[in-house]
Short mmCIF file of N, CA and C in Angstrom, two decimals:
data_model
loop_
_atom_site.label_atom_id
_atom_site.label_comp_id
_atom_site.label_asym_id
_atom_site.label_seq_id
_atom_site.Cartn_x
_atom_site.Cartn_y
_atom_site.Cartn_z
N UNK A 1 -35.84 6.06 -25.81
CA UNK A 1 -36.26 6.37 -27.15
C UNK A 1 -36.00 5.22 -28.10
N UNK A 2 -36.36 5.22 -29.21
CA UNK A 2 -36.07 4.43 -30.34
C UNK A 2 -35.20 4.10 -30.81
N UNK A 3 -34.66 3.33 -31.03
CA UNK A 3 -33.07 2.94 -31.78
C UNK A 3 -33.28 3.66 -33.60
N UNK A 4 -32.12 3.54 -33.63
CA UNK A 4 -31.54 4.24 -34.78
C UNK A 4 -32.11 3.16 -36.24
N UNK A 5 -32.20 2.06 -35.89
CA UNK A 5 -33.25 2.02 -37.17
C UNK A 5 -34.58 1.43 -36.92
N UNK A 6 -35.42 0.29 -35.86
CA UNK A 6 -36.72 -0.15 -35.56
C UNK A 6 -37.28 1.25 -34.55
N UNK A 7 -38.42 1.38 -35.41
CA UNK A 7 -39.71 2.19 -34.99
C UNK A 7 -40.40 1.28 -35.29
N UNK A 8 -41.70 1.87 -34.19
CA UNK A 8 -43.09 1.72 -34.48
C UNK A 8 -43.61 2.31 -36.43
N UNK A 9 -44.53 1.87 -36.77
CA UNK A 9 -44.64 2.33 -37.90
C UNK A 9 -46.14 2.62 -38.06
N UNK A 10 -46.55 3.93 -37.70
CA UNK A 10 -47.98 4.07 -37.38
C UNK A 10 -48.20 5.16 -39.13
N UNK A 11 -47.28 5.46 -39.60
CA UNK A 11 -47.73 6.55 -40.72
C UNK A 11 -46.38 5.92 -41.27
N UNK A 12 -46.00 6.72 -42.52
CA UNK A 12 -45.25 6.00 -43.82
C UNK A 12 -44.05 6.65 -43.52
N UNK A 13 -42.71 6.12 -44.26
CA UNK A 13 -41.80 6.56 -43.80
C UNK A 13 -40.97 7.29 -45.06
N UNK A 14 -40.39 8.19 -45.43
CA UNK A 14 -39.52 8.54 -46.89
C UNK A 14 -38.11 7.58 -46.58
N UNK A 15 -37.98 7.83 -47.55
CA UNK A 15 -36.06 6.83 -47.71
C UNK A 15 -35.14 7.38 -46.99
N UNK A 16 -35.07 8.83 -47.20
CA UNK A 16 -34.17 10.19 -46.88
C UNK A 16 -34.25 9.96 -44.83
N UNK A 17 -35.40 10.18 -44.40
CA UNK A 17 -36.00 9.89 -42.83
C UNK A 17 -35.52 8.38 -42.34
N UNK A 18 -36.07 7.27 -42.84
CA UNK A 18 -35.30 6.02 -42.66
C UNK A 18 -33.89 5.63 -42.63
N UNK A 19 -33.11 6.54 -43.69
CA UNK A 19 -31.68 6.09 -43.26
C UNK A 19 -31.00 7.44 -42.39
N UNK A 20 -31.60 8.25 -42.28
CA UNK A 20 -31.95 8.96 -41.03
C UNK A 20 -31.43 8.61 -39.46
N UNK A 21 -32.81 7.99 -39.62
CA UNK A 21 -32.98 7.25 -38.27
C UNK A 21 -33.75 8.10 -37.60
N UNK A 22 -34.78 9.19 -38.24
CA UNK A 22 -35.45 10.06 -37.60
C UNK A 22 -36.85 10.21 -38.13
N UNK A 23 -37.60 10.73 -37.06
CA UNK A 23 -38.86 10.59 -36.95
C UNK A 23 -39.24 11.12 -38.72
N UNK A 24 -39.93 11.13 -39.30
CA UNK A 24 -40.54 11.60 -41.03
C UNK A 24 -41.73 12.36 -40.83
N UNK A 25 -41.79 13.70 -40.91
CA UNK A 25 -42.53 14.91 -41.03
C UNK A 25 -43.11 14.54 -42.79
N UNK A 26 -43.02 13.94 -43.16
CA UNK A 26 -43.73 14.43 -44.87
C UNK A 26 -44.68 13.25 -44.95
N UNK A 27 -45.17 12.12 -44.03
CA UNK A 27 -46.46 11.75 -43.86
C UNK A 27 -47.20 11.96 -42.56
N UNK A 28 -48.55 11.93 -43.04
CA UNK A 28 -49.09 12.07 -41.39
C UNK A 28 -49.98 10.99 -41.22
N UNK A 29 -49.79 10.86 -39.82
CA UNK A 29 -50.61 9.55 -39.65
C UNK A 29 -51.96 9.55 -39.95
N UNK A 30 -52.75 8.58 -40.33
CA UNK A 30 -53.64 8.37 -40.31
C UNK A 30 -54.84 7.23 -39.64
N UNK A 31 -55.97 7.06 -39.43
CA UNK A 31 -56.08 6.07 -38.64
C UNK A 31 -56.19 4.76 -39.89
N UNK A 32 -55.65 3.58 -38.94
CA UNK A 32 -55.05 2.42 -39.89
C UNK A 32 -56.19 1.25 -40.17
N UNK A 33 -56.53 0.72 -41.00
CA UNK A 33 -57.02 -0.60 -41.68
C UNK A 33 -56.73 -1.60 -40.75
N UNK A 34 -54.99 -2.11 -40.21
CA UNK A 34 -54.96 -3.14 -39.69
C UNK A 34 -53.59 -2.38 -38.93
N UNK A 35 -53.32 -2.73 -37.72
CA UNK A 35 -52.38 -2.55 -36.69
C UNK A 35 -51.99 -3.84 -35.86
N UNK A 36 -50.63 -4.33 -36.79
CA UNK A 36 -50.25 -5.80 -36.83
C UNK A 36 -49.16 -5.61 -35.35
N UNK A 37 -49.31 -6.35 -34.43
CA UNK A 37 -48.74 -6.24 -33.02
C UNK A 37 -48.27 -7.48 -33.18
N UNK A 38 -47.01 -7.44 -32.78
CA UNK A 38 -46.02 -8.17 -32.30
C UNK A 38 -45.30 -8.25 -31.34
N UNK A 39 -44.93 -9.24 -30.69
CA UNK A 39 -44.05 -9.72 -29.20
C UNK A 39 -43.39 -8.48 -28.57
N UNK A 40 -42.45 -8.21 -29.33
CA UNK A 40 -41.31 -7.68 -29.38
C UNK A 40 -40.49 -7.48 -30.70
N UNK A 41 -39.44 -6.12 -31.07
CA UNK A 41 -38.80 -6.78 -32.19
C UNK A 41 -37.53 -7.35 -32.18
N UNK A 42 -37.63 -8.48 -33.09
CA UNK A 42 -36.17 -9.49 -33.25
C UNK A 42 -34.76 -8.52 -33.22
N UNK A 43 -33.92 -9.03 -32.89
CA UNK A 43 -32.50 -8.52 -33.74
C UNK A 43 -32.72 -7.99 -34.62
N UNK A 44 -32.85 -8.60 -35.56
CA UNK A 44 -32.62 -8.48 -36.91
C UNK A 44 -33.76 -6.93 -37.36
N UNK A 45 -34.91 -6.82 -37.02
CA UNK A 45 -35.77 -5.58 -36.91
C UNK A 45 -34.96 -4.82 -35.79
N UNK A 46 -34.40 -5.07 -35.16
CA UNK A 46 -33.83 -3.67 -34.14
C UNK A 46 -32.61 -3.02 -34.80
N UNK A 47 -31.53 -3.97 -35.42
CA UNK A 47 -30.68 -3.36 -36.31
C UNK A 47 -31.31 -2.82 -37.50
N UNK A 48 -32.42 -3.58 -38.25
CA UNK A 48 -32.38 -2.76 -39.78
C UNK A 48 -33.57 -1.55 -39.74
N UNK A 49 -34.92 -1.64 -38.90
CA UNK A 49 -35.82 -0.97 -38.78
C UNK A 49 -36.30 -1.27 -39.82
N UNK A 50 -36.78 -2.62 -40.02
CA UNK A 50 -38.01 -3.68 -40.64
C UNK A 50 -38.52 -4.89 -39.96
N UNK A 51 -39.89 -4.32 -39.56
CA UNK A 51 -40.48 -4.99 -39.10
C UNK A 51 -40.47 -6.36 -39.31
N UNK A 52 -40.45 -7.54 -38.77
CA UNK A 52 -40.31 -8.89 -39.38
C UNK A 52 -38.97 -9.09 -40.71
N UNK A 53 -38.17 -8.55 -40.61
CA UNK A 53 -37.04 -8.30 -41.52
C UNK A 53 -36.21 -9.34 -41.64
N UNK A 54 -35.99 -10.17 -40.18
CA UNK A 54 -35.31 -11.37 -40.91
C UNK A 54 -35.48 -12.29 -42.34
N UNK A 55 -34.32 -12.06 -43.44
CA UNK A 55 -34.60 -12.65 -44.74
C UNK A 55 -35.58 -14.40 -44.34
N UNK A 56 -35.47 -14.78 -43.26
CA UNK A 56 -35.90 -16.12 -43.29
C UNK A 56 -37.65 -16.08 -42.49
N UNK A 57 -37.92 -15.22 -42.22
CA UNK A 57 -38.98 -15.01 -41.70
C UNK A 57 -40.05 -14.67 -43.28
N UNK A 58 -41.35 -15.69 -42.80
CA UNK A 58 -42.06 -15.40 -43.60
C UNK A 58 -43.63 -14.45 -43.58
N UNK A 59 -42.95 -13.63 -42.98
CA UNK A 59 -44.17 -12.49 -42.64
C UNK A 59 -44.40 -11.82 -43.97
N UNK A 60 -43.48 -11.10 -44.83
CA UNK A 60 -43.98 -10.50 -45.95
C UNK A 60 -44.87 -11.04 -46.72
N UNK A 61 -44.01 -12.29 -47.19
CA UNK A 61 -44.49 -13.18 -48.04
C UNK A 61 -46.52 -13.61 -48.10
N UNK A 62 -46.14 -13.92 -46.55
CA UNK A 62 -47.97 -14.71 -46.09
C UNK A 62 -48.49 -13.30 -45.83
N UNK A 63 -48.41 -12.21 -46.29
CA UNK A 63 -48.90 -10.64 -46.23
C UNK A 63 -49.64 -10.71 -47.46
N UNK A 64 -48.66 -10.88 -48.33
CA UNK A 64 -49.06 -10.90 -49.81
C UNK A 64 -50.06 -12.25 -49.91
N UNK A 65 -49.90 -13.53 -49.42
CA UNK A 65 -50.38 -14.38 -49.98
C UNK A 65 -51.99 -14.74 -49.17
N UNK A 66 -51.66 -14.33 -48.17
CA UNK A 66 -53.21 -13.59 -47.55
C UNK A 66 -53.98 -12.90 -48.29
N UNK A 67 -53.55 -11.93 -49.31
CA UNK A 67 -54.40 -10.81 -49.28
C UNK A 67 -54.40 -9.53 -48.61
N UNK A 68 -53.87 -9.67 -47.50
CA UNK A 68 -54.23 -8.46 -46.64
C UNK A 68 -53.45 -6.98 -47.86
N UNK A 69 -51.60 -7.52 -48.15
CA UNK A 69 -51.36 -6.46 -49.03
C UNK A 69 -51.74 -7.45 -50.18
N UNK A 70 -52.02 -6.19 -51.33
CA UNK A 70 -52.44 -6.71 -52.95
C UNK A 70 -51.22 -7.37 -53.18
N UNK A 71 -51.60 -8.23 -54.15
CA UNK A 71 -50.56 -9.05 -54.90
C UNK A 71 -49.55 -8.16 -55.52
N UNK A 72 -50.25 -7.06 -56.28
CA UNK A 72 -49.68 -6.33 -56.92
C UNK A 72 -49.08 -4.69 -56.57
N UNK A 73 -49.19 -4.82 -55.79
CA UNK A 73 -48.94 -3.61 -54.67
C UNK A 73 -47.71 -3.95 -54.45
N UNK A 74 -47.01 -2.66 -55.10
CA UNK A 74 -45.12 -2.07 -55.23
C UNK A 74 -44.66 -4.15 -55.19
N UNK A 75 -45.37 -4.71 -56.36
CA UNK A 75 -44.17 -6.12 -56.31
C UNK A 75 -43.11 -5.71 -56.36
N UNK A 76 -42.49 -5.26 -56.81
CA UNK A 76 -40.69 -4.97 -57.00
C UNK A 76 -39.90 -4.49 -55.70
N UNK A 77 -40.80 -4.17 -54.70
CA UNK A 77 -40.19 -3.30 -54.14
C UNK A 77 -39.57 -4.70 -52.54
N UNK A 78 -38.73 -3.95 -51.76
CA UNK A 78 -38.27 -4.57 -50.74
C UNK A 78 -38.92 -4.48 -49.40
N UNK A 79 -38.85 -5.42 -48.71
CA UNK A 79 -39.32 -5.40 -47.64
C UNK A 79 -39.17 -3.94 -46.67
N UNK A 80 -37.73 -3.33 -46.75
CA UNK A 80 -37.95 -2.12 -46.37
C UNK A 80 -38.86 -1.13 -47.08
N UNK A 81 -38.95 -1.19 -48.03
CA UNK A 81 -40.03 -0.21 -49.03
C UNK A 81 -41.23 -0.54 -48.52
N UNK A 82 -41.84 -1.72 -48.66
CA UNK A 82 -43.04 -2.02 -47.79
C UNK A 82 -43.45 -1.48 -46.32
N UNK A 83 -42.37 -1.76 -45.89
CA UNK A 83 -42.44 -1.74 -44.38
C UNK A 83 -42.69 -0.03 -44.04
N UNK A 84 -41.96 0.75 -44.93
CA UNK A 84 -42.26 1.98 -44.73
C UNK A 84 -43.32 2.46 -45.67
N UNK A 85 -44.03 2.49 -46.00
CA UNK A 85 -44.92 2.53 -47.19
C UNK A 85 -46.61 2.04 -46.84
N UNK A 86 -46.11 0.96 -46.16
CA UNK A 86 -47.98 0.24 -46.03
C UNK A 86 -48.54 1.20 -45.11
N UNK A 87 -47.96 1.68 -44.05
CA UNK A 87 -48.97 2.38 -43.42
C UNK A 87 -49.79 3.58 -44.27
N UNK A 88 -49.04 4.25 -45.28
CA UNK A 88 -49.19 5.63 -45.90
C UNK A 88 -50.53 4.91 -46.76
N UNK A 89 -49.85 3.77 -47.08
CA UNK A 89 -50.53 3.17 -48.91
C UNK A 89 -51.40 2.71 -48.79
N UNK A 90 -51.53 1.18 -47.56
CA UNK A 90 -52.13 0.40 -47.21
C UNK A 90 -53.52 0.18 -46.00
N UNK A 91 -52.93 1.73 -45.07
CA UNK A 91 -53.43 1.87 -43.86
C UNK A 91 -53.00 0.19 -43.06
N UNK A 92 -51.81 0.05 -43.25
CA UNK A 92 -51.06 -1.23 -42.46
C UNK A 92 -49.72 -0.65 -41.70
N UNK A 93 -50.04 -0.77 -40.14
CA UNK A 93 -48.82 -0.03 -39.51
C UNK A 93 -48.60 -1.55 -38.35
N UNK A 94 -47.55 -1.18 -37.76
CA UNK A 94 -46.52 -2.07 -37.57
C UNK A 94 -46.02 -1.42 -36.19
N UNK A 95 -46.31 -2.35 -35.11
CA UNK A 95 -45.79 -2.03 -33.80
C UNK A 95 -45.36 -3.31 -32.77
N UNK A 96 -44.80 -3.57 -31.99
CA UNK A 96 -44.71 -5.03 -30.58
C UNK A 96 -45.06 -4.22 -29.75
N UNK A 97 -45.77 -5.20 -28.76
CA UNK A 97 -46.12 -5.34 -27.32
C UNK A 97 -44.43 -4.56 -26.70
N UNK A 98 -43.67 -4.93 -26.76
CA UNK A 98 -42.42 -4.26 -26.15
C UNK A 98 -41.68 -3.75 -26.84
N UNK A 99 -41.11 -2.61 -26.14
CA UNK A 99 -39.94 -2.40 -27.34
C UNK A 99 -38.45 -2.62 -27.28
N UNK A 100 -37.99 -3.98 -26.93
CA UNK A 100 -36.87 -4.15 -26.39
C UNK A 100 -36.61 -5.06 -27.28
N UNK A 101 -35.18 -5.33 -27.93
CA UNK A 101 -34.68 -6.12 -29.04
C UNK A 101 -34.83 -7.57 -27.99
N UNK A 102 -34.86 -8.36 -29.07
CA UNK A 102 -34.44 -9.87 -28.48
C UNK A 102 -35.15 -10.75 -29.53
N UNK A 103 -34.39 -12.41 -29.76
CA UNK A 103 -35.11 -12.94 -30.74
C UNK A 103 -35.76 -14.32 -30.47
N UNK A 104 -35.21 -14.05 -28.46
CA UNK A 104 -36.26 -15.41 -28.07
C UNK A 104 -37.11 -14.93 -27.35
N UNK A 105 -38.21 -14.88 -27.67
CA UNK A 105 -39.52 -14.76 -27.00
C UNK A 105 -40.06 -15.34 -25.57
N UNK A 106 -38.96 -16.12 -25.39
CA UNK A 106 -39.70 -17.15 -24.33
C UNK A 106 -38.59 -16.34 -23.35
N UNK A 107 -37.60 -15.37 -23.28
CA UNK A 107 -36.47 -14.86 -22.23
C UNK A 107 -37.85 -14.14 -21.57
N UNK A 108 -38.75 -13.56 -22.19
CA UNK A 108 -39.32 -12.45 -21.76
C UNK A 108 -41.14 -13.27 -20.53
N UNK A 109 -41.24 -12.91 -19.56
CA UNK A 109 -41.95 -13.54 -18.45
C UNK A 109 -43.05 -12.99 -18.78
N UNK A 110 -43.93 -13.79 -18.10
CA UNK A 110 -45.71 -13.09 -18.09
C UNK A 110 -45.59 -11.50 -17.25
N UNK A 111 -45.00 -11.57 -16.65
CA UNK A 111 -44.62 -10.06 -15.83
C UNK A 111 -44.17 -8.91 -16.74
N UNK A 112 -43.21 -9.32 -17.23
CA UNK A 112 -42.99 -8.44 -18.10
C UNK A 112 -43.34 -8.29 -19.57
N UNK A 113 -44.49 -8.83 -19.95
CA UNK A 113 -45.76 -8.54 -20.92
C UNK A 113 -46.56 -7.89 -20.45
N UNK A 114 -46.91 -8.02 -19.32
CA UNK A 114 -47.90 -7.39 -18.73
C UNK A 114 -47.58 -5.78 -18.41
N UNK A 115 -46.13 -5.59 -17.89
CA UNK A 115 -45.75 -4.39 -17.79
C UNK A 115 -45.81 -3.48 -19.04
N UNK A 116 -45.18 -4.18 -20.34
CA UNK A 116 -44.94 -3.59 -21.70
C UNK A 116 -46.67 -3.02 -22.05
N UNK A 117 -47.70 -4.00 -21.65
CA UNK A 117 -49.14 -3.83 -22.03
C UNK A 117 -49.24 -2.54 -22.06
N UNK A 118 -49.01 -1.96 -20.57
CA UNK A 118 -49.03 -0.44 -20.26
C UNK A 118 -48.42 0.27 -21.15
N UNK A 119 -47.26 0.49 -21.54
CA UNK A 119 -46.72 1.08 -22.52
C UNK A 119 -47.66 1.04 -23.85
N UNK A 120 -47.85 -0.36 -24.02
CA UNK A 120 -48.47 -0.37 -25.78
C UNK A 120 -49.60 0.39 -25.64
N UNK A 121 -50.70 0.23 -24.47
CA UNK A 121 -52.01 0.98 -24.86
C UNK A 121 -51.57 2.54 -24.92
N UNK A 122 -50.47 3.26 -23.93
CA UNK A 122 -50.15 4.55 -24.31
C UNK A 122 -50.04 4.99 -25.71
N UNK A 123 -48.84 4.39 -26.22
CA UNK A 123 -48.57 4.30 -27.70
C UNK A 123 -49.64 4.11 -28.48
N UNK A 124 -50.55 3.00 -28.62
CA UNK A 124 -51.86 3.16 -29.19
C UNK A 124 -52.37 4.24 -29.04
N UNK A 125 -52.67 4.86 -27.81
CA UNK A 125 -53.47 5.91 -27.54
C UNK A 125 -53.37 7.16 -28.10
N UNK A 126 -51.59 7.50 -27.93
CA UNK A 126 -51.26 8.48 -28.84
C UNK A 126 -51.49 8.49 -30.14
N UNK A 127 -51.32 7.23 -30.52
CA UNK A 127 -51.60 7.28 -32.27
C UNK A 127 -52.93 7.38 -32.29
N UNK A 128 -53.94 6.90 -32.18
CA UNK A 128 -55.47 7.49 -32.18
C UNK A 128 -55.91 9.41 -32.17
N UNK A 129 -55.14 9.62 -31.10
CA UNK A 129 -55.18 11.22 -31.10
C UNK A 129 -54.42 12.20 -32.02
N UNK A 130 -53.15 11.48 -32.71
CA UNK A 130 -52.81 11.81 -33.44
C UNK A 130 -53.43 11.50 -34.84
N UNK A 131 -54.26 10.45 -35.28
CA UNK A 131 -54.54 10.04 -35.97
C UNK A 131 -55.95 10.72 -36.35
N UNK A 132 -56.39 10.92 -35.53
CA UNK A 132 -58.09 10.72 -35.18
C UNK A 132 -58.70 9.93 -35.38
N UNK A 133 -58.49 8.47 -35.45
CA UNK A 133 -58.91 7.48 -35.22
C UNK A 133 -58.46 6.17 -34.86
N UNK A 134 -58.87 5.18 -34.68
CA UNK A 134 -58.78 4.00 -34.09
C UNK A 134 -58.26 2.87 -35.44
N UNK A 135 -57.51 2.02 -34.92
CA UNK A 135 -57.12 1.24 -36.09
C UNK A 135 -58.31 0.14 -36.24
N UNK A 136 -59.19 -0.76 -37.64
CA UNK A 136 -60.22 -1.24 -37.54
C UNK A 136 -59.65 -2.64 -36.90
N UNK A 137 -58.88 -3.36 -37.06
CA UNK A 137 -58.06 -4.39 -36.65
C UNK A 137 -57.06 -3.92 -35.86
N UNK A 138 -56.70 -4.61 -34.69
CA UNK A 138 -55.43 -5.19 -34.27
C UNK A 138 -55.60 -6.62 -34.29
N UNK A 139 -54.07 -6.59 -35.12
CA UNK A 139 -53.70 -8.37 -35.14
C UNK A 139 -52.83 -8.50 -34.52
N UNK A 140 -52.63 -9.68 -33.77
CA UNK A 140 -51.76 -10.05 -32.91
C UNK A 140 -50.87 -10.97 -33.75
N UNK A 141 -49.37 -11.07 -34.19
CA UNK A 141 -48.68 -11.99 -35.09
C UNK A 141 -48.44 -13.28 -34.00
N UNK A 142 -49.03 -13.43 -32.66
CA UNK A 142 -48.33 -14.56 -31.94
C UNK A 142 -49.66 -15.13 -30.69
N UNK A 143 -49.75 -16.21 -31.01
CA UNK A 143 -50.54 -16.67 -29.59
C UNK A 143 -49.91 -16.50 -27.83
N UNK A 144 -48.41 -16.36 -28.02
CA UNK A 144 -48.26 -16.53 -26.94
C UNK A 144 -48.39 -15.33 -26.15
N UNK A 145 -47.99 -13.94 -26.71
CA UNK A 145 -48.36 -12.41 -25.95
C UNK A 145 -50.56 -12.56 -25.86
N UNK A 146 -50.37 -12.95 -26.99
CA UNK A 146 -52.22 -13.02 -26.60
C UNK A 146 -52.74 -13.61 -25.18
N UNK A 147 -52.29 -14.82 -25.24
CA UNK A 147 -52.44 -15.42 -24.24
C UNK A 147 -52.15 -15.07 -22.32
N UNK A 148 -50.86 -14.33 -22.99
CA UNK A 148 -49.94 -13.69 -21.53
C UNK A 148 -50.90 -12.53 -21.48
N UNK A 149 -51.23 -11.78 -22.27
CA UNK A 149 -52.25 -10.52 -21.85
C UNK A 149 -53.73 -10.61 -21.57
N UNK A 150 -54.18 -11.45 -22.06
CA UNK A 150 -55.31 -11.78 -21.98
C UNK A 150 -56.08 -13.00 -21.36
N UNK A 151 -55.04 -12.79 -19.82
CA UNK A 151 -55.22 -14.09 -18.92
C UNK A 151 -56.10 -13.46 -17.59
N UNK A 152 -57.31 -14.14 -17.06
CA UNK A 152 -57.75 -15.55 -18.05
C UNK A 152 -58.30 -14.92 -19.50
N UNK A 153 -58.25 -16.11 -20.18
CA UNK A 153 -58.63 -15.50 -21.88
C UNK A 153 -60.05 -14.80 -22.03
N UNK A 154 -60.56 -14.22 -22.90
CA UNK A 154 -61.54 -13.56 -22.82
C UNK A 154 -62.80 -15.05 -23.57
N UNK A 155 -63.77 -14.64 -23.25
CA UNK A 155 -64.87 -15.02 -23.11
C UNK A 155 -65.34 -15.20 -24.85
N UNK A 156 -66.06 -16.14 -25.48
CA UNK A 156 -66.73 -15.87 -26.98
C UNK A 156 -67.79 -15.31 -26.95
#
């Protein structure tokens, strides 16, 4: 099961549920805008249950400065506020290829990406049926799981 604070983040989370550490009944999923996939989560996301949470990581930041979230969308608020929030607000949910803490990417083998694959399309799958729909994007935050899953690479 899930650790006590990193989940998947397919629907929004309340404050009360997050320091929890338990699943949140008062949103329901919906199908998502963008479904941002990542490696695995870091340390630092397996202790706090924020996605990309390391203060030195610049995932929020290039979120906002992309475009993808509004400029002005909850500025004040913290990366945990976001993190639980975009899926509800944004239709932006938040999942890795594995779900096993670690913050070097390279410990983890083409074998065992490939194994996690299986897992992620389940998890996808469920959220679709729960959702009733399909997310319009998946983004991948890393070339190198792209690459490990999608060997040989796909075709243009």
């Amino acid at each position: 099961g899930a650790p006590q604070g990193w989940r998947e983040r397919y629907s929004g989370v309340c404050d009360p549920c997050f320091q929890a550490g338990v699943a949140c009944p008062h949103y329901r999923e919906v199908p998502l805008r963008v479904l941002i996939l990542g490696h695995n989560p870091s340390d630092k996301a397996w202790t706090t249950g924020v996605s990309y949470g390391n203060p030195s990581n610049r995932f929020w930041p290039l979120l906002r400065e992309s475009g993808i979230l509004p400029a002005d969308w909850r500025a004040g608020d913290t990366w945990v506020e976001l993190n639980n929030k975009a899926p509800a607000e944004q239709g932006i949910g938040f999942t890795d290829l594995g779900c096993v803490p670690g913050s070097d990417a390279a410990a983890f083998s083409r074998d065992r990406l490939r194994q996690w694959q299986k897992g992620f399309a389940a998890r996808a799958r469920a959220h679709v049926a729960r959702s009733g729909g399909e997310p319009v994007v998946v983004a991948m935050t890393g070339k190198r799981h792209w690459d490990m899953m999608f060997s040989p690479p796909l075709k243009n």
